[in-house]
């Protein structure tokens, strides 16, 4: 009961600031129609309830499943079996990710299934790399430098129409379905090692798995011609309460089917492990099943609320604000929205909980959340600047990743892994369903190229936390060093007191 109250409070606190900001804008500088405002408010209620169910369900089911599967994979003691299972698992989980379907519809000229399978193969391949890193204790930072170096070299030869969407794909595919399972998988596998670095190496799976989709879409950009253009989605209007109800009710069956299709492969995969090697007790199995039901209901409600209520509001607000006499208001407004919207990402709470547990509270969830919020605020502000000016996205991504990779030389290893994990986690469904439509609406209003200038918001949101969280790591390192110096100082003073006496002298105190 206490846990439920805590989760309810978290869900409400995550969504209320966004609701307040949108209402404030709607009643002042950016008037929207009554039906769109009502859609947004009802959507916010769906999102709050969905977040509550999802966060409870992920804790009860996805995390235990991932840890058990990770531990079970190592029981085979055959490297090729572990890697084959890892690749297959990566492909299944990626195909299960709901946001991948949205991405597939946005890339011009590439058939949806070709893109989905390519991205899934990319995630599977890099999950194998991540598993090898954990098993052999390979440092994360050099791998990130090498792979991002390859990405930026290939990007030089890829048409501009593919660049923003390619970098967006890295954040979109590490969403609410993928993150809890993959992070728990890392915990389960690293726990077998029992060395002092195993805890640090349990992070970094999401970071490496985010690279696969970017490479996959860039390589597709070399093969497929960059033709086609973005077609704006219709903003649905409801003229009475019955039509408003139908907007939401008509979408629920679609998401019931989509999320069922997303969860079934994971459940099937876990079921095979349960029969062959895990063999959990009945009580534990029932708890996982209840958790899966919570996860299912939570994701259906969350995605229905976000897609039906948030997309139209985001698009409309972006269009109205960009049409104002001073469209630059988009930059500060976008930063404020970005600061609060990351708190509404379901997978962020999974990451915060695992970080607190594995670091014994030394890295607090509150400090992580503030660092993420600051990073996302900066990224959304820069994204709105791109929309208004048409500055190419690579002008931001190249220096941004250069700074992030340079910081890996000075930051404790665990902060590097957490920072690069957080990039994929922060850019989830809330970014895709509110921030991206906000940028698209603004870009359309100012007459920009939506594919080049509006897409890329997810990529920017995925990049800036890499810097802010590593800065947090530097602060943590400096504070730790000062604490150690203060603890050593009394010992040094005591040594100085006794230094003037002979070894056999009698000292009266």
Coordinates of C-alpha atoms in Angstrom, one line a residue:
X1 CA 0.0 0.0 0.0
X2 CA 2.9 2.4 0.9
X3 CA 4.6 1.6 -2.4
X4 CA 1.4 2.4 -4.3
X5 CA 1.1 5.8 -2.6
X6 CA 4.7 6.5 -3.4
X7 CA 4.3 5.6 -7.1
X8 CA 1.0 7.6 -7.4
X9 CA 2.8 10.7 -5.9
X10 CA 5.7 10.3 -8.4
X11 CA 3.3 10.0 -11.4
X12 CA 1.3 13.1 -10.4
X13 CA 4.4 15.1 -9.7
X14 CA 5.9 14.1 -13.1
X15 CA 2.9 15.2 -15.2
X16 CA 1.5 18.2 -13.2
X17 CA 4.2 20.7 -14.2
X18 CA 3.7 19.9 -17.9
X19 CA -0.1 20.3 -17.5
X20 CA 0.4 23.7 -15.7
X21 CA 2.8 25.0 -18.4
X22 CA 0.5 24.1 -21.2
X23 CA -2.5 25.6 -19.4
X24 CA -0.5 28.8 -18.7
X25 CA 0.5 29.1 -22.4
X26 CA -3.0 28.3 -23.6
X27 CA -4.6 31.1 -21.5
X28 CA -1.9 33.7 -22.3
X29 CA 0.3 33.8 -25.4
X30 CA -0.7 30.6 -27.3
X31 CA -4.5 30.2 -27.5
X32 CA -5.6 26.7 -28.5
X33 CA -9.1 25.4 -29.3
X34 CA -11.2 24.1 -26.4
X35 CA -11.3 20.6 -27.8
X36 CA -7.5 20.3 -28.1
X37 CA -7.1 21.6 -24.6
X38 CA -9.6 19.1 -23.3
X39 CA -7.9 16.3 -25.2
X40 CA -4.6 17.3 -23.6
X41 CA -6.1 17.3 -20.1
X42 CA -7.7 13.9 -20.5
X43 CA -4.5 12.6 -22.0
X44 CA -2.6 13.8 -18.9
X45 CA -5.0 11.8 -16.7
X46 CA -4.3 8.7 -18.9
X47 CA -0.5 9.3 -18.7
X48 CA -0.6 9.6 -14.9
X49 CA -2.5 6.4 -14.4
X50 CA -0.4 4.7 -17.1
X51 CA 2.8 5.7 -15.4
X52 CA 1.6 4.4 -12.0
X53 CA 0.8 1.0 -13.4
X54 CA 3.9 0.8 -15.6
X55 CA 6.3 1.7 -12.8
X56 CA 4.8 -0.9 -10.5
X57 CA 4.7 -3.5 -13.2
X58 CA 8.3 -3.0 -14.4
X59 CA 9.5 -3.4 -10.8
X60 CA 7.5 -6.6 -10.3
X61 CA 8.1 -8.2 -13.7
X62 CA 10.5 -6.8 -16.3
X63 CA 13.4 -6.3 -13.9
X64 CA 13.2 -9.8 -12.2
X65 CA 12.8 -11.4 -15.7
X66 CA 15.9 -9.6 -17.1
X67 CA 18.0 -10.5 -14.1
X68 CA 16.9 -14.2 -14.1
X69 CA 17.4 -14.5 -17.9
X70 CA 20.9 -12.9 -17.6
X71 CA 22.0 -15.3 -14.8
X72 CA 20.5 -18.3 -16.7
X73 CA 22.3 -17.5 -19.9
X74 CA 25.7 -17.8 -18.2
X75 CA 24.8 -21.2 -16.8
X76 CA 25.5 -22.7 -20.3
X77 CA 29.2 -21.7 -20.0
X78 CA 29.4 -21.7 -23.8
X79 CA 30.3 -18.3 -25.2
X80 CA 28.7 -18.8 -28.6
X81 CA 25.4 -19.8 -27.0
X82 CA 25.4 -16.7 -24.8
X83 CA 26.2 -14.4 -27.7
X84 CA 23.6 -16.1 -30.0
X85 CA 20.9 -15.8 -27.3
X86 CA 22.0 -12.2 -26.7
X87 CA 21.6 -11.3 -30.4
X88 CA 18.2 -13.0 -30.6
X89 CA 17.0 -11.3 -27.4
X90 CA 18.1 -7.9 -28.7
X91 CA 16.2 -8.4 -32.0
X92 CA 13.0 -9.5 -30.2
X93 CA 13.0 -6.7 -27.7
X94 CA 13.6 -4.0 -30.3
X95 CA 10.8 -5.3 -32.6
X96 CA 8.7 -5.2 -29.4
X97 CA 9.4 -1.5 -28.8
X98 CA 6.2 0.5 -29.7
X99 CA 8.1 3.7 -30.7
X100 CA 10.0 1.8 -33.5
X101 CA 6.8 1.7 -35.5
X102 CA 6.5 5.5 -35.3
X103 CA 10.2 5.9 -36.5
X104 CA 9.6 3.6 -39.4
X105 CA 6.9 5.8 -40.8
X106 CA 9.2 8.9 -40.7
X107 CA 12.1 7.7 -42.8
X108 CA 11.6 8.6 -46.5
X109 CA 12.0 5.9 -49.2
X110 CA 12.8 3.0 -46.8
X111 CA 10.2 0.3 -46.5
X112 CA 8.9 0.0 -42.9
X113 CA 9.9 -3.7 -42.4
X114 CA 13.4 -3.1 -43.9
X115 CA 14.0 -0.3 -41.4
X116 CA 12.5 -2.3 -38.4
X117 CA 14.6 -5.4 -39.1
X118 CA 17.8 -3.3 -39.7
X119 CA 17.4 -1.4 -36.5
X120 CA 16.6 -4.6 -34.6
X121 CA 19.7 -6.3 -36.0
X122 CA 21.7 -3.3 -35.0
X123 CA 20.5 -3.5 -31.4
X124 CA 21.1 -7.3 -31.4
X125 CA 24.7 -6.9 -32.6
X126 CA 25.5 -4.2 -30.0
X127 CA 23.8 -6.2 -27.2
X128 CA 26.4 -8.9 -28.1
X129 CA 29.2 -6.3 -27.9
X130 CA 27.8 -5.2 -24.5
X131 CA 27.7 -8.8 -23.2
X132 CA 31.3 -9.4 -24.3
X133 CA 32.3 -6.1 -22.5
X134 CA 30.7 -7.4 -19.3
X135 CA 32.1 -10.9 -19.5
X136 CA 35.7 -9.8 -20.3
X137 CA 35.7 -6.6 -18.2
X138 CA 36.4 -4.3 -21.2
X139 CA 36.4 -0.6 -20.5
X140 CA 33.3 1.2 -21.9
X141 CA 34.9 4.6 -22.7
X142 CA 37.3 3.3 -25.5
X143 CA 34.4 1.4 -27.1
X144 CA 32.3 4.5 -27.2
X145 CA 35.1 6.6 -28.7
X146 CA 35.7 4.0 -31.5
X147 CA 32.0 3.5 -32.3
X148 CA 31.0 7.1 -32.3
X149 CA 34.1 7.9 -34.4
X150 CA 32.8 5.4 -37.0
X151 CA 29.3 6.9 -36.8
X152 CA 30.5 10.4 -37.6
X153 CA 32.8 9.2 -40.4
X154 CA 29.8 7.4 -42.1
X155 CA 27.6 10.4 -41.5
X156 CA 29.8 12.5 -43.8
X157 CA 28.6 10.4 -46.8
X158 CA 24.9 10.1 -45.8
X159 CA 22.2 12.4 -47.3
X160 CA 21.0 15.2 -44.9
X161 CA 17.5 13.7 -44.8
X162 CA 18.7 10.6 -43.0
X163 CA 21.0 12.3 -40.4
X164 CA 18.4 13.6 -37.9
X165 CA 16.2 10.5 -38.1
X166 CA 19.2 8.2 -37.7
X167 CA 20.4 9.9 -34.5
X168 CA 16.7 10.0 -33.3
X169 CA 16.5 6.3 -33.7
X170 CA 19.1 5.7 -31.1
X171 CA 16.9 7.3 -28.4
X172 CA 13.5 6.0 -29.7
X173 CA 14.5 2.3 -29.7
X174 CA 15.6 2.4 -26.1
X175 CA 12.2 3.1 -24.7
X176 CA 9.9 1.8 -21.9
X177 CA 9.9 -1.8 -23.2
X178 CA 13.6 -2.2 -23.8
X179 CA 15.3 -0.3 -20.9
X180 CA 14.0 -2.2 -17.9
X181 CA 14.7 -5.6 -19.4
X182 CA 18.2 -4.8 -20.8
X183 CA 19.3 -3.0 -17.7
X184 CA 18.2 -5.9 -15.5
X185 CA 19.9 -8.3 -18.0
X186 CA 23.2 -6.5 -17.3
X187 CA 22.7 -6.7 -13.6
X188 CA 22.1 -10.5 -13.8
X189 CA 25.1 -11.1 -16.0
X190 CA 27.6 -8.9 -14.1
X191 CA 26.5 -10.5 -10.7
X192 CA 28.2 -13.7 -11.8
X193 CA 31.6 -12.1 -12.0
X194 CA 32.0 -11.3 -8.3
X195 CA 34.8 -8.8 -8.8
X196 CA 35.1 -5.1 -7.6
X197 CA 34.4 -3.8 -11.2
X198 CA 31.3 -6.0 -11.9
X199 CA 28.9 -3.4 -10.4
X200 CA 30.2 -0.7 -12.7
X201 CA 30.0 -2.9 -15.7
X202 CA 26.4 -3.7 -15.1
X203 CA 25.7 -0.2 -16.6
X204 CA 26.4 0.6 -20.2
X205 CA 24.2 -1.9 -22.0
X206 CA 21.6 0.8 -23.0
X207 CA 24.5 3.1 -24.1
X208 CA 25.9 0.5 -26.5
X209 CA 22.5 -0.7 -27.7
X210 CA 21.7 3.0 -28.6
X211 CA 24.6 2.9 -31.1
X212 CA 23.2 0.0 -33.2
X213 CA 20.0 1.8 -34.5
X214 CA 22.1 5.0 -35.5
X215 CA 24.5 2.9 -37.5
X216 CA 21.7 0.8 -39.1
X217 CA 19.8 3.9 -40.4
X218 CA 23.0 5.6 -41.6
X219 CA 23.9 2.5 -43.5
X220 CA 20.4 2.4 -45.0
X221 CA 21.0 6.0 -46.0
X222 CA 23.9 4.9 -48.2
X223 CA 21.8 2.3 -49.9
X224 CA 18.4 4.1 -50.3
X225 CA 17.9 7.4 -52.2
X226 CA 16.8 10.2 -49.9
X227 CA 13.4 10.9 -51.6
X228 CA 10.0 11.7 -50.2
X229 CA 9.0 14.4 -47.7
X230 CA 7.3 14.8 -44.3
X231 CA 3.5 14.8 -44.3
X232 CA 2.0 16.5 -41.3
X233 CA -0.6 14.4 -39.4
X234 CA -4.1 15.8 -39.1
X235 CA -4.9 17.4 -35.7
X236 CA -8.2 15.8 -34.6
X237 CA -10.9 18.2 -33.4
X238 CA -13.8 17.1 -31.1
X239 CA -17.0 19.2 -31.4
X240 CA -18.8 17.7 -28.5
X241 CA -18.2 15.4 -25.5
X242 CA -19.3 12.2 -27.4
X243 CA -16.7 12.8 -30.1
X244 CA -14.1 13.6 -27.5
X245 CA -14.8 10.2 -25.8
X246 CA -14.6 8.4 -29.2
X247 CA -11.2 9.9 -29.9
X248 CA -9.7 8.0 -26.9
X249 CA -11.9 4.9 -27.0
X250 CA -11.2 4.3 -30.7
X251 CA -7.5 4.3 -30.0
X252 CA -7.5 1.9 -27.0
X253 CA -8.1 -1.3 -29.0
X254 CA -5.2 -0.3 -31.3
X255 CA -2.8 0.0 -28.4
X256 CA -4.2 -3.1 -26.7
X257 CA -3.2 -5.0 -29.8
X258 CA 0.1 -3.2 -30.3
X259 CA 1.4 -3.6 -26.7
X260 CA 0.2 -7.3 -26.6
X261 CA 2.3 -7.9 -29.7
X262 CA 5.2 -6.1 -28.0
X263 CA 5.0 -8.1 -24.8
X264 CA 4.3 -11.5 -26.2
X265 CA 7.8 -12.2 -27.7
X266 CA 9.4 -11.3 -24.3
X267 CA 7.0 -13.4 -22.4
X268 CA 7.5 -16.3 -24.8
X269 CA 11.3 -16.0 -24.5
X270 CA 11.1 -15.9 -20.7
X271 CA 8.8 -18.9 -20.7
X272 CA 11.3 -21.0 -22.6
X273 CA 14.0 -20.0 -20.0
X274 CA 11.6 -20.8 -17.2
X275 CA 10.9 -24.3 -18.5
X276 CA 14.5 -25.1 -19.4
X277 CA 16.7 -23.6 -16.7
X278 CA 15.2 -20.9 -14.4
X279 CA 12.3 -22.9 -12.9
X280 CA 11.0 -20.2 -10.5
X281 CA 8.7 -21.0 -7.6
X282 CA 5.0 -20.7 -8.2
X283 CA 4.6 -17.7 -5.9
X284 CA 7.4 -15.7 -7.7
X285 CA 6.0 -16.7 -11.1
X286 CA 2.5 -15.4 -10.1
X287 CA 4.1 -12.1 -8.9
X288 CA 5.8 -11.7 -12.3
X289 CA 2.6 -12.4 -14.2
X290 CA 0.7 -9.8 -12.1
X291 CA 3.6 -7.4 -12.9
X292 CA 3.3 -8.1 -16.6
X293 CA -0.4 -7.3 -16.4
X294 CA 0.3 -4.0 -14.7
X295 CA 3.0 -3.2 -17.3
X296 CA 0.5 -4.0 -20.1
X297 CA -2.3 -1.9 -18.7
X298 CA 0.1 0.9 -17.9
X299 CA 1.7 1.1 -21.4
X300 CA -1.8 1.0 -23.1
X301 CA -3.0 3.9 -21.0
X302 CA 0.2 5.8 -21.2
X303 CA 0.6 5.6 -25.0
X304 CA -3.2 6.3 -25.6
X305 CA -3.0 9.4 -23.4
X306 CA 0.3 10.6 -24.9
X307 CA -0.6 9.9 -28.6
X308 CA -4.2 11.1 -28.5
X309 CA -3.8 14.0 -26.0
X310 CA -0.2 15.2 -26.2
X311 CA 0.6 15.1 -30.0
X312 CA -2.2 17.5 -31.1
X313 CA -1.4 19.9 -28.2
X314 CA 2.3 19.9 -28.9
X315 CA 1.9 20.4 -32.6
X316 CA -0.7 23.2 -32.2
X317 CA 1.3 25.0 -29.5
X318 CA 4.4 24.9 -31.7
X319 CA 2.5 26.3 -34.7
X320 CA 0.9 29.1 -32.6
X321 CA 4.1 30.2 -30.8
X322 CA 6.2 30.2 -34.0
X323 CA 3.5 32.4 -35.6
X324 CA 3.8 35.1 -32.9
X325 CA 5.5 38.5 -33.6
X326 CA 8.4 37.2 -31.4
X327 CA 8.8 33.5 -32.3
X328 CA 12.0 33.4 -30.2
X329 CA 9.8 32.8 -27.2
X330 CA 9.9 29.1 -28.3
X331 CA 13.5 28.8 -27.0
X332 CA 12.8 29.6 -23.3
X333 CA 9.4 27.9 -23.3
X334 CA 11.0 24.8 -24.8
X335 CA 13.7 24.8 -22.1
X336 CA 11.1 25.0 -19.3
X337 CA 9.0 22.2 -20.9
X338 CA 12.2 20.1 -21.4
X339 CA 13.2 20.5 -17.8
X340 CA 9.9 19.0 -16.5
X341 CA 9.0 16.6 -19.3
X342 CA 11.9 14.2 -18.6
X343 CA 10.3 13.5 -15.2
X344 CA 7.4 12.0 -17.0
X345 CA 9.5 9.4 -18.9
X346 CA 8.6 6.0 -17.5
X347 CA 12.0 4.4 -18.0
X348 CA 13.8 7.2 -16.1
X349 CA 12.4 5.9 -12.8
X350 CA 13.7 2.4 -13.6
X351 CA 17.2 3.8 -14.2
X352 CA 17.1 6.0 -11.1
X353 CA 16.1 3.0 -8.9
X354 CA 18.8 0.7 -10.2
X355 CA 21.5 3.4 -9.9
X356 CA 20.5 4.0 -6.2
X357 CA 20.4 0.3 -5.4
X358 CA 23.8 -0.6 -7.1
X359 CA 25.6 2.4 -5.6
X360 CA 24.1 2.0 -2.1
X361 CA 22.6 5.5 -2.3
X362 CA 25.9 7.2 -3.0
X363 CA 24.4 8.5 -6.3
X364 CA 20.9 9.8 -5.3
X365 CA 18.0 9.6 -7.6
X366 CA 17.2 13.2 -6.9
X367 CA 20.7 14.4 -8.1
X368 CA 20.3 12.2 -11.2
X369 CA 16.9 13.7 -12.0
X370 CA 18.1 17.3 -11.6
X371 CA 21.1 16.5 -13.9
X372 CA 18.8 14.9 -16.5
X373 CA 16.3 17.8 -16.3
X374 CA 19.1 20.4 -16.8
X375 CA 20.5 18.5 -19.8
X376 CA 17.1 18.0 -21.5
X377 CA 16.2 21.7 -20.9
X378 CA 19.4 22.7 -22.7
X379 CA 18.8 20.3 -25.6
X380 CA 15.2 21.4 -26.2
X381 CA 16.3 25.0 -26.2
X382 CA 19.0 24.2 -28.8
X383 CA 16.4 22.2 -30.8
X384 CA 14.0 25.2 -30.9
X385 CA 17.0 27.4 -32.0
X386 CA 17.6 24.9 -34.9
X387 CA 14.0 25.0 -35.9
X388 CA 14.0 28.8 -36.1
X389 CA 17.4 29.2 -37.8
X390 CA 17.8 26.0 -39.8
X391 CA 21.3 25.3 -38.4
X392 CA 22.3 21.7 -39.4
X393 CA 22.1 19.2 -36.6
X394 CA 25.7 18.0 -37.0
X395 CA 26.9 21.5 -35.8
X396 CA 25.5 20.5 -32.4
X397 CA 26.0 16.7 -32.3
X398 CA 29.7 16.7 -33.2
X399 CA 30.9 19.2 -30.5
X400 CA 28.4 17.7 -28.0
X401 CA 29.6 14.1 -28.4
X402 CA 33.3 15.4 -28.5
X403 CA 32.8 17.0 -25.1
X404 CA 31.0 14.0 -23.7
X405 CA 33.7 11.6 -24.9
X406 CA 36.5 13.9 -23.7
X407 CA 34.9 13.9 -20.2
X408 CA 35.2 10.1 -20.1
X409 CA 38.9 10.5 -19.5
X410 CA 38.3 12.2 -16.1
X411 CA 35.0 10.9 -14.8
X412 CA 34.7 7.7 -12.6
X413 CA 33.8 4.8 -14.9
X414 CA 30.3 4.2 -13.3
X415 CA 29.3 7.8 -14.1
X416 CA 30.4 7.4 -17.7
X417 CA 28.2 4.2 -18.1
X418 CA 25.2 5.8 -16.3
X419 CA 25.5 9.0 -18.3
X420 CA 25.5 7.2 -21.7
X421 CA 22.7 4.9 -20.5
X422 CA 20.6 8.0 -19.4
X423 CA 20.8 9.5 -22.9
X424 CA 18.7 6.6 -24.4
X425 CA 16.4 6.6 -21.3
X426 CA 15.6 10.3 -21.3
X427 CA 14.6 10.3 -25.0
X428 CA 11.5 8.1 -24.6
X429 CA 7.8 8.3 -25.6
X430 CA 7.1 11.7 -23.9
X431 CA 9.8 13.3 -26.1
X432 CA 8.4 11.6 -29.3
X433 CA 4.8 12.5 -28.5
X434 CA 5.1 16.1 -27.2
X435 CA 8.5 17.7 -27.9
X436 CA 8.8 16.3 -31.5
X437 CA 5.3 17.5 -32.5
X438 CA 6.1 20.9 -30.8
X439 CA 9.2 21.2 -33.1
X440 CA 7.2 20.0 -36.1
X441 CA 4.4 22.5 -35.6
X442 CA 6.9 25.4 -35.2
X443 CA 9.0 24.3 -38.2
X444 CA 5.9 24.2 -40.4
X445 CA 4.8 27.7 -39.2
X446 CA 8.2 29.2 -40.0
X447 CA 8.4 27.5 -43.4
X448 CA 11.4 25.2 -42.5
X449 CA 12.3 21.7 -43.7
X450 CA 10.6 19.5 -41.1
X451 CA 12.8 16.4 -41.9
X452 CA 16.1 18.3 -41.5
X453 CA 15.2 20.9 -38.9
X454 CA 12.4 19.5 -36.6
X455 CA 13.6 15.8 -36.5
X456 CA 16.6 15.6 -34.3
X457 CA 14.9 16.7 -31.1
X458 CA 15.2 13.1 -29.8
X459 CA 18.9 13.0 -30.7
X460 CA 19.5 16.3 -28.9
X461 CA 17.7 15.1 -25.8
X462 CA 19.7 11.9 -25.9
X463 CA 23.0 13.8 -26.2
X464 CA 23.0 16.5 -23.4
X465 CA 22.5 14.2 -20.4
X466 CA 25.8 12.6 -21.4
X467 CA 27.5 15.9 -20.5
X468 CA 25.5 16.9 -17.5
X469 CA 25.6 13.6 -15.7
X470 CA 29.4 13.3 -16.3
X471 CA 29.8 16.8 -14.8
X472 CA 27.8 15.5 -11.8
X473 CA 30.4 12.6 -11.7
X474 CA 33.3 15.2 -11.6
X475 CA 31.6 17.0 -8.7
X476 CA 31.1 13.7 -6.9
X477 CA 34.8 12.8 -7.5
X478 CA 36.1 16.2 -6.2
X479 CA 33.9 15.9 -3.1
X480 CA 35.1 12.3 -2.5
X481 CA 38.7 13.4 -2.7
X482 CA 38.2 16.2 -0.3
X483 CA 36.4 13.9 2.2
X484 CA 39.3 11.4 2.0
X485 CA 41.8 14.3 2.7
X486 CA 39.8 15.4 5.7
X487 CA 39.7 11.9 7.1
X488 CA 43.5 11.5 6.6
X489 CA 44.4 14.9 8.3
X490 CA 43.8 13.8 11.9
X491 CA 46.0 10.8 11.4
X492 CA 48.8 12.9 10.0
X493 CA 48.5 15.3 13.0
X494 CA 48.8 12.4 15.4
X495 CA 51.9 11.1 13.6
X496 CA 53.4 14.6 14.0
X497 CA 52.8 14.7 17.8
X498 CA 54.6 11.4 18.4
X499 CA 57.3 12.0 15.8
X500 CA 59.7 13.7 18.3
X501 CA 59.8 10.8 20.8
X502 CA 62.0 7.8 20.8
X503 CA 60.5 4.4 20.1
X504 CA 61.0 3.3 23.7
X505 CA 60.0 6.6 25.4
X506 CA 57.2 6.6 28.1
X507 CA 54.7 9.3 27.4
X508 CA 52.4 10.6 30.2
X509 CA 49.0 11.8 29.0

